[in-house]
mmCIF file of C-alpha atoms and ligand atoms in Angstrom:
data_model
loop_
_atom_site.group_PDB
_atom_site.id
_atom_site.type_symbol
_atom_site.label_atom_id
_atom_site.label_comp_id
_atom_site.label_asym_id
_atom_site.label_seq_id
_atom_site.Cartn_x
_atom_site.Cartn_y
_atom_site.Cartn_z
ATOM 1 C CA MET A 1 5.804 -0.176 -32.011
ATOM 2 C CA VAL A 2 2.585 -0.500 -34.019
ATOM 3 C CA GLN A 3 3.276 -4.203 -34.411
ATOM 4 C CA LEU A 4 3.809 -4.612 -30.685
ATOM 5 C CA VAL A 5 0.487 -2.937 -29.948
ATOM 6 C CA GLU A 6 -1.299 -5.057 -32.567
ATOM 7 C CA LYS A 7 0.198 -8.202 -31.113
ATOM 8 C CA LEU A 8 -0.697 -7.224 -27.549
ATOM 9 C CA ALA A 9 -4.274 -6.491 -28.589
ATOM 10 C CA ALA A 10 -4.590 -9.748 -30.542
ATOM 11 C CA GLU A 11 -2.874 -12.104 -28.088
ATOM 12 C CA GLN A 12 -3.350 -10.394 -24.703
ATOM 13 C CA SER A 13 0.319 -10.940 -24.018
ATOM 14 C CA LEU A 14 3.821 -10.041 -25.101
ATOM 15 C CA THR A 15 7.207 -11.521 -24.281
ATOM 16 C CA HIS A 16 9.352 -9.948 -21.593
ATOM 17 C CA GLU A 17 11.576 -8.272 -24.189
ATOM 18 C CA GLU A 18 8.581 -6.964 -26.106
ATOM 19 C CA LEU A 19 7.082 -5.432 -22.976
ATOM 20 C CA VAL A 20 10.436 -3.840 -22.170
ATOM 21 C CA ARG A 21 10.564 -2.324 -25.642
ATOM 22 C CA LEU A 22 6.943 -1.153 -25.528
ATOM 23 C CA ILE A 23 7.617 0.748 -22.310
ATOM 24 C CA ARG A 24 11.165 1.904 -22.911
ATOM 25 C CA ASP A 25 10.426 3.321 -26.380
ATOM 26 C CA ARG A 26 7.109 4.928 -25.411
ATOM 27 C CA ASP A 27 6.093 7.839 -27.626
ATOM 28 C CA ASP A 28 2.930 9.871 -28.206
ATOM 29 C CA ALA A 29 1.818 8.020 -31.309
ATOM 30 C CA THR A 30 2.040 4.659 -29.528
ATOM 31 C CA ALA A 31 0.236 6.072 -26.497
ATOM 32 C CA ARG A 32 -2.628 7.214 -28.749
ATOM 33 C CA LEU A 33 -2.850 3.865 -30.511
ATOM 34 C CA LEU A 34 -2.766 1.955 -27.228
ATOM 35 C CA ALA A 35 -5.434 4.174 -25.692
ATOM 36 C CA GLN A 36 -7.694 3.682 -28.687
ATOM 37 C CA LYS A 37 -7.268 -0.117 -28.623
ATOM 38 C CA ALA A 38 -7.814 -0.133 -24.858
ATOM 39 C CA ALA A 39 -10.999 1.944 -25.120
ATOM 40 C CA ASP A 40 -12.274 -0.365 -27.879
ATOM 41 C CA ARG A 41 -11.564 -3.402 -25.740
ATOM 42 C CA ARG A 42 -13.297 -1.887 -22.729
ATOM 43 C CA ARG A 43 -16.331 -1.119 -24.896
ATOM 44 C CA GLY A 44 -16.411 -4.755 -25.979
ATOM 45 C CA TYR A 45 -16.932 -5.894 -22.390
ATOM 46 C CA TYR A 46 -18.496 -2.950 -20.595
ATOM 47 C CA GLY A 47 -20.133 -0.931 -23.333
ATOM 48 C CA ASP A 48 -19.801 2.716 -22.394
ATOM 49 C CA ARG A 49 -20.253 2.062 -18.687
ATOM 50 C CA VAL A 50 -18.038 3.578 -16.020
ATOM 51 C CA ILE A 51 -18.605 2.027 -12.606
ATOM 52 C CA LEU A 52 -18.786 4.339 -9.588
ATOM 53 C CA ARG A 53 -17.955 3.130 -6.101
ATOM 54 C CA GLY A 54 -18.024 5.022 -2.818
ATOM 55 C CA LEU A 55 -14.685 4.877 -1.010
ATOM 56 C CA ILE A 56 -14.776 4.959 2.779
ATOM 57 C CA GLU A 57 -11.351 5.391 4.341
ATOM 58 C CA PHE A 58 -12.239 3.950 7.710
ATOM 59 C CA THR A 59 -8.967 4.145 9.620
ATOM 60 C CA SER A 60 -5.675 5.999 9.239
ATOM 61 C CA PHE A 61 -3.929 3.883 11.873
ATOM 62 C CA CYS A 62 -1.457 1.374 10.503
ATOM 63 C CA LYS A 63 0.937 -1.041 12.135
ATOM 64 C CA ASN A 64 3.171 -1.113 9.063
ATOM 65 C CA ASP A 65 5.980 1.255 8.232
ATOM 66 C CA CYS A 66 6.098 1.327 4.423
ATOM 67 C CA TYR A 67 8.604 3.970 3.342
ATOM 68 C CA TYR A 68 6.279 5.587 0.774
ATOM 69 C CA CYS A 69 3.079 5.914 2.762
ATOM 70 C CA GLY A 70 2.029 8.804 4.979
ATOM 71 C CA LEU A 71 0.028 6.447 7.194
ATOM 72 C CA ARG A 72 3.209 4.577 8.222
ATOM 73 C CA ARG A 73 3.405 4.028 11.956
ATOM 74 C CA SER A 74 6.557 6.125 12.350
ATOM 75 C CA ASN A 75 4.780 9.219 11.067
ATOM 76 C CA ARG A 76 4.137 11.053 14.333
ATOM 77 C CA LYS A 77 2.955 14.191 12.532
ATOM 78 C CA LEU A 78 -0.274 12.646 11.337
ATOM 79 C CA SER A 79 -3.369 13.045 13.481
ATOM 80 C CA ARG A 80 -5.071 9.690 13.256
ATOM 81 C CA TYR A 81 -8.718 8.685 13.183
ATOM 82 C CA ARG A 82 -10.677 5.494 13.336
ATOM 83 C CA LEU A 83 -14.352 5.382 12.367
ATOM 84 C CA THR A 84 -16.708 3.362 14.518
ATOM 85 C CA GLY A 85 -18.881 0.710 12.940
ATOM 86 C CA GLU A 86 -21.846 3.069 13.289
ATOM 87 C CA GLN A 87 -19.949 5.835 11.500
ATOM 88 C CA ILE A 88 -19.068 3.504 8.642
ATOM 89 C CA LEU A 89 -22.697 2.445 8.352
ATOM 90 C CA ALA A 90 -23.805 6.068 8.400
ATOM 91 C CA GLN A 91 -21.498 6.799 5.451
ATOM 92 C CA CYS A 92 -22.912 3.813 3.569
ATOM 93 C CA GLY A 93 -26.390 5.180 4.265
ATOM 94 C CA LYS A 94 -25.417 8.550 2.817
ATOM 95 C CA GLY A 95 -23.831 6.833 -0.160
ATOM 96 C CA TYR A 96 -26.881 4.677 -0.698
ATOM 97 C CA ALA A 97 -29.092 7.772 -0.724
ATOM 98 C CA LEU A 98 -26.777 9.298 -3.333
ATOM 99 C CA GLY A 99 -27.264 6.180 -5.458
ATOM 100 C CA PHE A 100 -24.115 4.176 -4.700
ATOM 101 C CA ARG A 101 -24.564 0.386 -4.654
ATOM 102 C CA SER A 102 -20.891 -0.430 -4.306
ATOM 103 C CA PHE A 103 -18.789 0.474 -1.292
ATOM 104 C CA VAL A 104 -15.067 0.175 -0.735
ATOM 105 C CA LEU A 105 -13.852 0.061 2.860
ATOM 106 C CA GLN A 106 -10.192 0.937 2.890
ATOM 107 C CA GLY A 107 -7.852 1.458 5.799
ATOM 108 C CA GLY A 108 -4.440 0.873 7.254
ATOM 109 C CA GLU A 109 -3.628 -2.383 9.018
ATOM 110 C CA ASP A 110 -5.151 -1.167 12.238
ATOM 111 C CA PRO A 111 -4.937 -3.503 15.250
ATOM 112 C CA GLY A 112 -7.601 -1.300 16.852
ATOM 113 C CA TYR A 113 -10.197 -3.316 14.949
ATOM 114 C CA SER A 114 -10.463 -7.011 15.560
ATOM 115 C CA PRO A 115 -11.067 -9.130 12.458
ATOM 116 C CA ARG A 116 -14.454 -9.922 13.983
ATOM 117 C CA SER A 117 -15.437 -6.263 14.339
ATOM 118 C CA ILE A 118 -14.723 -5.679 10.645
ATOM 119 C CA ALA A 119 -16.748 -8.794 9.812
ATOM 120 C CA GLN A 120 -19.621 -7.337 11.822
ATOM 121 C CA VAL A 121 -19.502 -4.099 9.863
ATOM 122 C CA VAL A 122 -19.545 -5.997 6.568
ATOM 123 C CA SER A 123 -22.500 -8.138 7.572
ATOM 124 C CA ALA A 124 -24.373 -5.112 8.915
ATOM 125 C CA ILE A 125 -23.944 -3.379 5.548
ATOM 126 C CA LYS A 126 -25.167 -6.485 3.745
ATOM 127 C CA ASP A 127 -28.142 -6.827 6.117
ATOM 128 C CA ARG A 128 -29.276 -3.253 5.675
ATOM 129 C CA TRP A 129 -28.538 -2.931 1.971
ATOM 130 C CA PRO A 130 -28.550 -6.418 0.442
ATOM 131 C CA ASP A 131 -28.363 -4.970 -3.058
ATOM 132 C CA THR A 132 -24.863 -3.563 -2.540
ATOM 133 C CA ALA A 133 -21.377 -4.919 -3.142
ATOM 134 C CA VAL A 134 -18.659 -4.524 -0.517
ATOM 135 C CA THR A 135 -14.977 -4.327 -1.301
ATOM 136 C CA LEU A 136 -12.429 -4.504 1.496
ATOM 137 C CA SER A 137 -8.923 -3.084 1.332
ATOM 138 C CA ALA A 138 -7.312 -3.626 4.702
ATOM 139 C CA GLY A 139 -3.943 -5.096 3.967
ATOM 140 C CA GLU A 140 -2.234 -8.397 4.630
ATOM 141 C CA ARG A 141 -4.185 -10.764 6.857
ATOM 142 C CA SER A 142 -4.313 -14.439 7.650
ATOM 143 C CA ARG A 143 -6.268 -16.750 5.423
ATOM 144 C CA ASP A 144 -8.664 -17.299 8.328
ATOM 145 C CA THR A 145 -9.358 -13.583 8.602
ATOM 146 C CA TYR A 146 -9.963 -13.341 4.867
ATOM 147 C CA ARG A 147 -12.344 -16.285 5.178
ATOM 148 C CA LEU A 148 -14.164 -14.653 8.080
ATOM 149 C CA TRP A 149 -14.693 -11.486 6.056
ATOM 150 C CA ARG A 150 -15.727 -13.414 2.973
ATOM 151 C CA ASP A 151 -18.269 -15.357 5.034
ATOM 152 C CA ALA A 152 -19.546 -12.036 6.407
ATOM 153 C CA GLY A 153 -20.386 -11.050 2.833
ATOM 154 C CA ALA A 154 -17.374 -9.204 1.424
ATOM 155 C CA ASP A 155 -17.348 -9.531 -2.361
ATOM 156 C CA ARG A 156 -14.044 -8.044 -3.378
ATOM 157 C CA TYR A 157 -10.608 -7.284 -1.970
ATOM 158 C CA LEU A 158 -7.968 -4.819 -3.061
ATOM 159 C CA LEU A 159 -4.346 -5.478 -2.191
ATOM 160 C CA ARG A 160 -1.755 -3.923 -4.430
ATOM 161 C CA GLU A 161 1.498 -5.833 -4.647
ATOM 162 C CA GLU A 162 3.174 -2.376 -5.013
ATOM 163 C CA THR A 163 6.013 -4.030 -6.964
ATOM 164 C CA ALA A 164 6.474 -7.537 -8.310
ATOM 165 C CA ASP A 165 10.262 -7.338 -8.035
ATOM 166 C CA ARG A 166 11.372 -8.958 -4.778
ATOM 167 C CA ASP A 167 14.468 -6.770 -4.381
ATOM 168 C CA HIS A 168 12.527 -3.630 -5.176
ATOM 169 C CA TYR A 169 9.864 -4.716 -2.688
ATOM 170 C CA GLY A 170 12.601 -4.812 -0.056
ATOM 171 C CA THR A 171 13.544 -1.198 -0.761
ATOM 172 C CA LEU A 172 9.951 0.045 -0.398
ATOM 173 C CA HIS A 173 9.141 -1.891 2.773
ATOM 174 C CA PRO A 174 10.895 -2.561 6.072
ATOM 175 C CA GLY A 175 12.286 -6.012 6.806
ATOM 176 C CA ASP A 176 9.220 -7.223 8.714
ATOM 177 C CA MET A 177 7.219 -7.314 5.469
ATOM 178 C CA SER A 178 7.811 -9.735 2.639
ATOM 179 C CA TYR A 179 6.889 -10.064 -0.987
ATOM 180 C CA GLU A 180 6.117 -13.742 -0.392
ATOM 181 C CA ASN A 181 3.431 -12.921 2.152
ATOM 182 C CA ARG A 182 1.924 -10.303 -0.139
ATOM 183 C CA ILE A 183 1.582 -12.837 -2.939
ATOM 184 C CA ARG A 184 0.329 -15.473 -0.517
ATOM 185 C CA CYS A 185 -2.459 -13.070 0.450
ATOM 186 C CA LEU A 186 -3.442 -12.483 -3.179
ATOM 187 C CA TYR A 187 -3.728 -16.208 -3.902
ATOM 188 C CA ASP A 188 -5.599 -16.878 -0.643
ATOM 189 C CA LEU A 189 -8.090 -14.173 -1.519
ATOM 190 C CA LYS A 190 -8.663 -15.601 -4.955
ATOM 191 C CA GLU A 191 -9.124 -19.132 -3.630
ATOM 192 C CA LEU A 192 -11.668 -17.862 -1.122
ATOM 193 C CA GLY A 193 -13.810 -16.575 -3.966
ATOM 194 C CA TYR A 194 -13.175 -12.855 -3.740
ATOM 195 C CA GLN A 195 -12.867 -10.742 -6.814
ATOM 196 C CA VAL A 196 -9.307 -9.618 -6.245
ATOM 197 C CA GLY A 197 -7.490 -6.457 -7.211
ATOM 198 C CA CYS A 198 -3.723 -6.050 -7.343
ATOM 199 C CA GLY A 199 -1.633 -3.188 -8.670
ATOM 200 C CA PHE A 200 1.295 -0.903 -8.123
ATOM 201 C CA MET A 201 2.512 2.658 -7.916
ATOM 202 C CA VAL A 202 3.988 4.171 -11.066
ATOM 203 C CA GLY A 203 7.298 5.944 -10.514
ATOM 204 C CA SER A 204 8.009 4.683 -7.018
ATOM 205 C CA PRO A 205 11.663 5.177 -5.982
ATOM 206 C CA GLY A 206 13.863 2.535 -7.583
ATOM 207 C CA GLN A 207 11.274 1.528 -10.180
ATOM 208 C CA GLY A 208 12.613 1.174 -13.707
ATOM 209 C CA THR A 209 11.277 -0.436 -16.856
ATOM 210 C CA GLU A 210 12.343 -3.866 -15.632
ATOM 211 C CA GLN A 211 10.248 -3.524 -12.454
ATOM 212 C CA ILE A 212 7.206 -2.319 -14.365
ATOM 213 C CA VAL A 213 7.446 -5.267 -16.736
ATOM 214 C CA ARG A 214 7.507 -7.623 -13.765
ATOM 215 C CA ASP A 215 4.298 -6.078 -12.466
ATOM 216 C CA LEU A 216 2.709 -6.524 -15.889
ATOM 217 C CA GLU A 217 3.861 -10.140 -15.927
ATOM 218 C CA LEU A 218 2.407 -10.720 -12.471
ATOM 219 C CA ILE A 219 -0.901 -9.260 -13.667
ATOM 220 C CA ARG A 220 -0.849 -11.483 -16.726
ATOM 221 C CA LEU A 221 -0.105 -14.550 -14.585
ATOM 222 C CA PHE A 222 -2.414 -13.804 -11.659
ATOM 223 C CA GLN A 223 -5.356 -12.647 -13.804
ATOM 224 C CA PRO A 224 -6.811 -10.275 -11.213
ATOM 225 C CA HIS A 225 -10.410 -9.083 -11.480
ATOM 226 C CA MET A 226 -9.305 -5.529 -10.744
ATOM 227 C CA VAL A 227 -6.081 -3.599 -11.183
ATOM 228 C CA GLY A 228 -5.317 -0.363 -9.354
ATOM 229 C CA ILE A 229 -2.383 1.739 -10.455
ATOM 230 C CA GLY A 230 -1.568 5.362 -9.786
ATOM 231 C CA PRO A 231 1.463 7.615 -9.791
ATOM 232 C CA PHE A 232 3.724 7.636 -6.754
ATOM 233 C CA ILE A 233 3.456 10.990 -4.951
ATOM 234 C CA PRO A 234 5.933 11.778 -2.180
ATOM 235 C CA GLN A 235 4.521 12.427 1.267
ATOM 236 C CA LYS A 236 6.445 15.039 3.253
ATOM 237 C CA ASP A 237 6.760 13.084 6.503
ATOM 238 C CA THR A 238 8.095 9.855 5.015
ATOM 239 C CA PRO A 239 11.627 8.715 4.100
ATOM 240 C CA PHE A 240 10.699 9.266 0.439
ATOM 241 C CA ALA A 241 9.750 12.926 0.961
ATOM 242 C CA GLY A 242 12.378 14.208 -1.470
ATOM 243 C CA GLU A 243 11.693 11.736 -4.278
ATOM 244 C CA GLY A 244 10.123 12.608 -7.621
ATOM 245 C CA THR A 245 6.443 12.256 -8.532
ATOM 246 C CA GLY A 246 5.265 9.520 -10.900
ATOM 247 C CA SER A 247 4.206 10.510 -14.393
ATOM 248 C CA ALA A 248 0.556 10.807 -15.430
ATOM 249 C CA GLY A 249 1.507 9.990 -19.015
ATOM 250 C CA LEU A 250 3.240 6.755 -18.083
ATOM 251 C CA THR A 251 0.377 5.840 -15.750
ATOM 252 C CA CYS A 252 -2.152 6.224 -18.579
ATOM 253 C CA TYR A 253 0.104 4.335 -20.989
ATOM 254 C CA LEU A 254 0.204 1.469 -18.492
ATOM 255 C CA LEU A 255 -3.562 1.643 -17.948
ATOM 256 C CA SER A 256 -3.960 0.964 -21.666
ATOM 257 C CA ILE A 257 -1.490 -1.919 -21.621
ATOM 258 C CA ILE A 258 -3.216 -3.449 -18.595
ATOM 259 C CA ARG A 259 -6.630 -3.177 -20.284
ATOM 260 C CA LEU A 260 -5.199 -5.187 -23.187
ATOM 261 C CA LEU A 261 -3.494 -7.740 -20.896
ATOM 262 C CA VAL A 262 -6.588 -8.397 -18.745
ATOM 263 C CA PRO A 263 -9.430 -7.030 -20.881
ATOM 264 C CA LYS A 264 -12.285 -7.721 -18.454
ATOM 265 C CA ALA A 265 -10.618 -6.180 -15.424
ATOM 266 C CA MET A 266 -12.148 -3.353 -13.459
ATOM 267 C CA ILE A 267 -9.529 -0.627 -13.625
ATOM 268 C CA PRO A 268 -9.980 2.658 -11.753
ATOM 269 C CA ALA A 269 -8.851 6.094 -12.822
ATOM 270 C CA THR A 270 -7.369 6.798 -9.395
ATOM 271 C CA THR A 271 -7.381 9.871 -7.206
ATOM 272 C CA ALA A 272 -3.572 9.877 -7.351
ATOM 273 C CA LEU A 273 -3.730 10.186 -11.141
ATOM 274 C CA ASN A 274 -6.124 13.089 -10.817
ATOM 275 C CA THR A 275 -3.901 14.650 -8.153
ATOM 276 C CA VAL A 276 -0.824 14.783 -10.407
ATOM 277 C CA HIS A 277 -2.680 16.011 -13.491
ATOM 278 C CA PRO A 278 -5.712 18.323 -13.681
ATOM 279 C CA GLN A 279 -7.264 16.160 -16.417
ATOM 280 C CA GLY A 280 -6.081 12.894 -14.888
ATOM 281 C CA ARG A 281 -9.504 11.271 -14.567
ATOM 282 C CA ALA A 282 -10.551 12.056 -18.141
ATOM 283 C CA TRP A 283 -7.169 10.932 -19.430
ATOM 284 C CA GLY A 284 -7.382 7.681 -17.468
ATOM 285 C CA LEU A 285 -10.902 6.968 -18.726
ATOM 286 C CA ARG A 286 -9.831 7.666 -22.298
ATOM 287 C CA SER A 287 -6.905 5.253 -21.792
ATOM 288 C CA GLY A 288 -9.039 2.267 -20.821
ATOM 289 C CA ALA A 289 -9.966 2.745 -17.155
ATOM 290 C CA ASN A 290 -13.609 1.998 -16.283
ATOM 291 C CA VAL A 291 -14.040 2.743 -12.580
ATOM 292 C CA CYS A 292 -14.099 5.902 -10.433
ATOM 293 C CA MET A 293 -14.035 5.800 -6.653
ATOM 294 C CA PRO A 294 -15.099 9.131 -5.172
ATOM 295 C CA ASP A 295 -14.417 9.769 -1.499
ATOM 296 C CA LEU A 296 -17.313 8.818 0.771
ATOM 297 C CA SER A 297 -15.419 9.243 4.051
ATOM 298 C CA PRO A 298 -16.858 11.679 6.603
ATOM 299 C CA VAL A 299 -15.894 15.161 5.421
ATOM 300 C CA GLN A 300 -14.179 16.062 8.719
ATOM 301 C CA VAL A 301 -11.585 13.236 8.446
ATOM 302 C CA ARG A 302 -10.837 13.441 4.728
ATOM 303 C CA GLY A 303 -7.712 15.562 5.077
ATOM 304 C CA GLN A 304 -6.270 13.087 7.570
ATOM 305 C CA TYR A 305 -6.028 10.118 5.213
ATOM 306 C CA ALA A 306 -2.719 11.551 4.040
ATOM 307 C CA ILE A 307 -1.111 8.641 2.186
ATOM 308 C CA TYR A 308 0.552 11.231 -0.081
ATOM 309 C CA ASP A 309 0.696 15.040 -0.263
ATOM 310 C CA ARG A 310 -2.061 17.201 -1.794
ATOM 311 C CA LYS A 311 -4.413 14.211 -2.077
ATOM 312 C CA LEU A 312 -7.654 15.450 -3.598
ATOM 313 C CA CYS A 313 -10.885 14.886 -1.683
ATOM 314 C CA THR A 314 -13.092 17.718 -2.919
ATOM 315 C CA GLY A 315 -14.818 18.591 -6.166
ATOM 316 C CA LEU A 316 -15.389 15.584 -8.382
ATOM 317 C CA GLU A 317 -13.361 13.407 -5.980
ATOM 318 C CA ALA A 318 -16.088 13.909 -3.352
ATOM 319 C CA ALA A 319 -19.014 11.484 -3.292
ATOM 320 C CA GLU A 320 -21.498 14.335 -2.587
ATOM 321 C CA GLU A 321 -20.579 15.748 -5.991
ATOM 322 C CA VAL A 322 -21.420 12.523 -7.779
ATOM 323 C CA GLU A 323 -23.874 14.282 -10.084
ATOM 324 C CA ALA A 324 -21.066 16.510 -11.360
ATOM 325 C CA LEU A 325 -18.827 13.466 -11.753
ATOM 326 C CA LYS A 326 -21.545 11.716 -13.758
ATOM 327 C CA GLU A 327 -21.793 14.801 -15.930
ATOM 328 C CA GLN A 328 -18.058 14.713 -16.625
ATOM 329 C CA ILE A 329 -18.279 11.012 -17.509
ATOM 330 C CA ARG A 330 -21.144 11.718 -19.908
ATOM 331 C CA SER A 331 -19.180 14.562 -21.461
ATOM 332 C CA LEU A 332 -16.555 11.960 -22.392
ATOM 333 C CA GLY A 333 -19.212 9.958 -24.213
ATOM 334 C CA LEU A 334 -19.390 7.390 -21.397
ATOM 335 C CA LEU A 335 -22.203 6.197 -19.167
ATOM 336 C CA PRO A 336 -21.948 6.452 -15.379
ATOM 337 C CA ASP A 337 -23.158 3.295 -13.608
ATOM 338 C CA MET A 338 -23.732 3.223 -9.849
ATOM 339 C CA GLY A 339 -24.684 -0.455 -9.716
ATOM 340 C CA ARG A 340 -22.866 -3.236 -7.907
ATOM 341 C CA GLY A 341 -20.533 -3.466 -10.861
ATOM 342 C CA ASP A 342 -20.953 -7.132 -11.624
ATOM 343 C CA HIS A 343 -22.809 -7.028 -14.901
ATOM 344 C CA ILE A 344 -20.061 -8.995 -16.561
ATOM 345 C CA ASP A 345 -18.828 -12.377 -15.419
ATOM 346 C CA LEU A 346 -15.230 -11.836 -14.434
ATOM 347 C CA ARG A 347 -14.461 -15.477 -13.872
HETATM 348 N N1 LIG B 401 1.883 7.826 -3.546
HETATM 349 C C1 LIG B 401 0.984 7.182 -4.295
HETATM 350 N N2 LIG B 401 0.298 6.111 -3.887
HETATM 351 C C2 LIG B 401 0.525 5.691 -2.636
HETATM 352 N N3 LIG B 401 0.015 4.685 -1.952
HETATM 353 C C3 LIG B 401 0.550 4.677 -0.713
HETATM 354 N N4 LIG B 401 1.428 5.671 -0.596
HETATM 355 C C4 LIG B 401 1.432 6.329 -1.773
HETATM 356 C C5 LIG B 401 2.148 7.436 -2.291
HETATM 357 N N5 LIG B 401 3.041 8.098 -1.540
HETATM 358 C C6 LIG B 401 -0.919 3.732 -2.549
HETATM 359 C C7 LIG B 401 -0.424 2.313 -2.377
HETATM 360 C C8 LIG B 401 -1.531 1.645 -1.622
HETATM 361 C C9 LIG B 401 -2.715 2.525 -1.921
HETATM 362 C C10 LIG B 401 -3.816 2.456 -0.912
HETATM 363 O O1 LIG B 401 -2.171 3.812 -1.927
HETATM 364 O O2 LIG B 401 -0.269 1.718 -3.654
HETATM 365 O O3 LIG B 401 -1.767 0.322 -2.008
#
């Protein structure tokens, strides 16, 4: 195992069989070694910096019906909300006053917004606060829509593949979605000049070592600028309500591996990780993550963005508490950074 870790750190890749072995035979000693190598590698590119972004969950409507997600259209139990452009701008204003210079606008695939209306929001943010970066995370769209948003000023785009195994993809999503289109989106986004983030859930139903290795191989091949992973957490009003929760330990182990596969990537310690483990954020940061995305949605809608059960949105997950979050980051020997997050050239 030590040799595998050394090789991964030296070559930024492993063969399929080596990745299988590294994951299948995971133990505490290897996890510690990986985390240490990953933290060293992060330091090499980012110093001690941890990038903070404000996350605005702007709509809980979604036209898709993904089996794992509480926002799926068949979930009639969820009371839905959609922020207006003005409300989104108001949240950016609050975030800006708190010091945030990087905003993430995330939402379901909501036909209630036209592509143009989202473009208008992005350009309004850029007009008012030209020194900020805007990340969009609004699902699968046409290349033209991605271009429209890019032209409006969007800098980054997050679209997790969820799984890089075509058959597994088919068990997580209904038949009107396809793995091919997902991957098409990722390549379109990259060609349009976005910094692109992909990623997957850890412990989703039907995921085994083989599926995880495929995700790692996709990451290695695609060379994303960002990678978001977090444990799967069942949501009570979805078909996967009775399934098990993903492991924090495996998530952190994979965070370390991903840091070594794509050393420059921006990798968040996600809210889901912190939801399944009380020390999730600290553990993720010690394992090689370098981004935190506290919730900057209006307080009154936070509980309604119920992609999974018990999702945290208070305490250090809340953007208003960013000073306390910074303090936690400092207590780990790291340096909170509220800038745009482009101090290293990711290309
Ligand atoms: N558990 C954990 N993560 C989930 N997501 C959606 N549903 C769940 C769940 N039940 C993740 C997906 C999506 C991101 C916004 O949230 O990976 O890309």
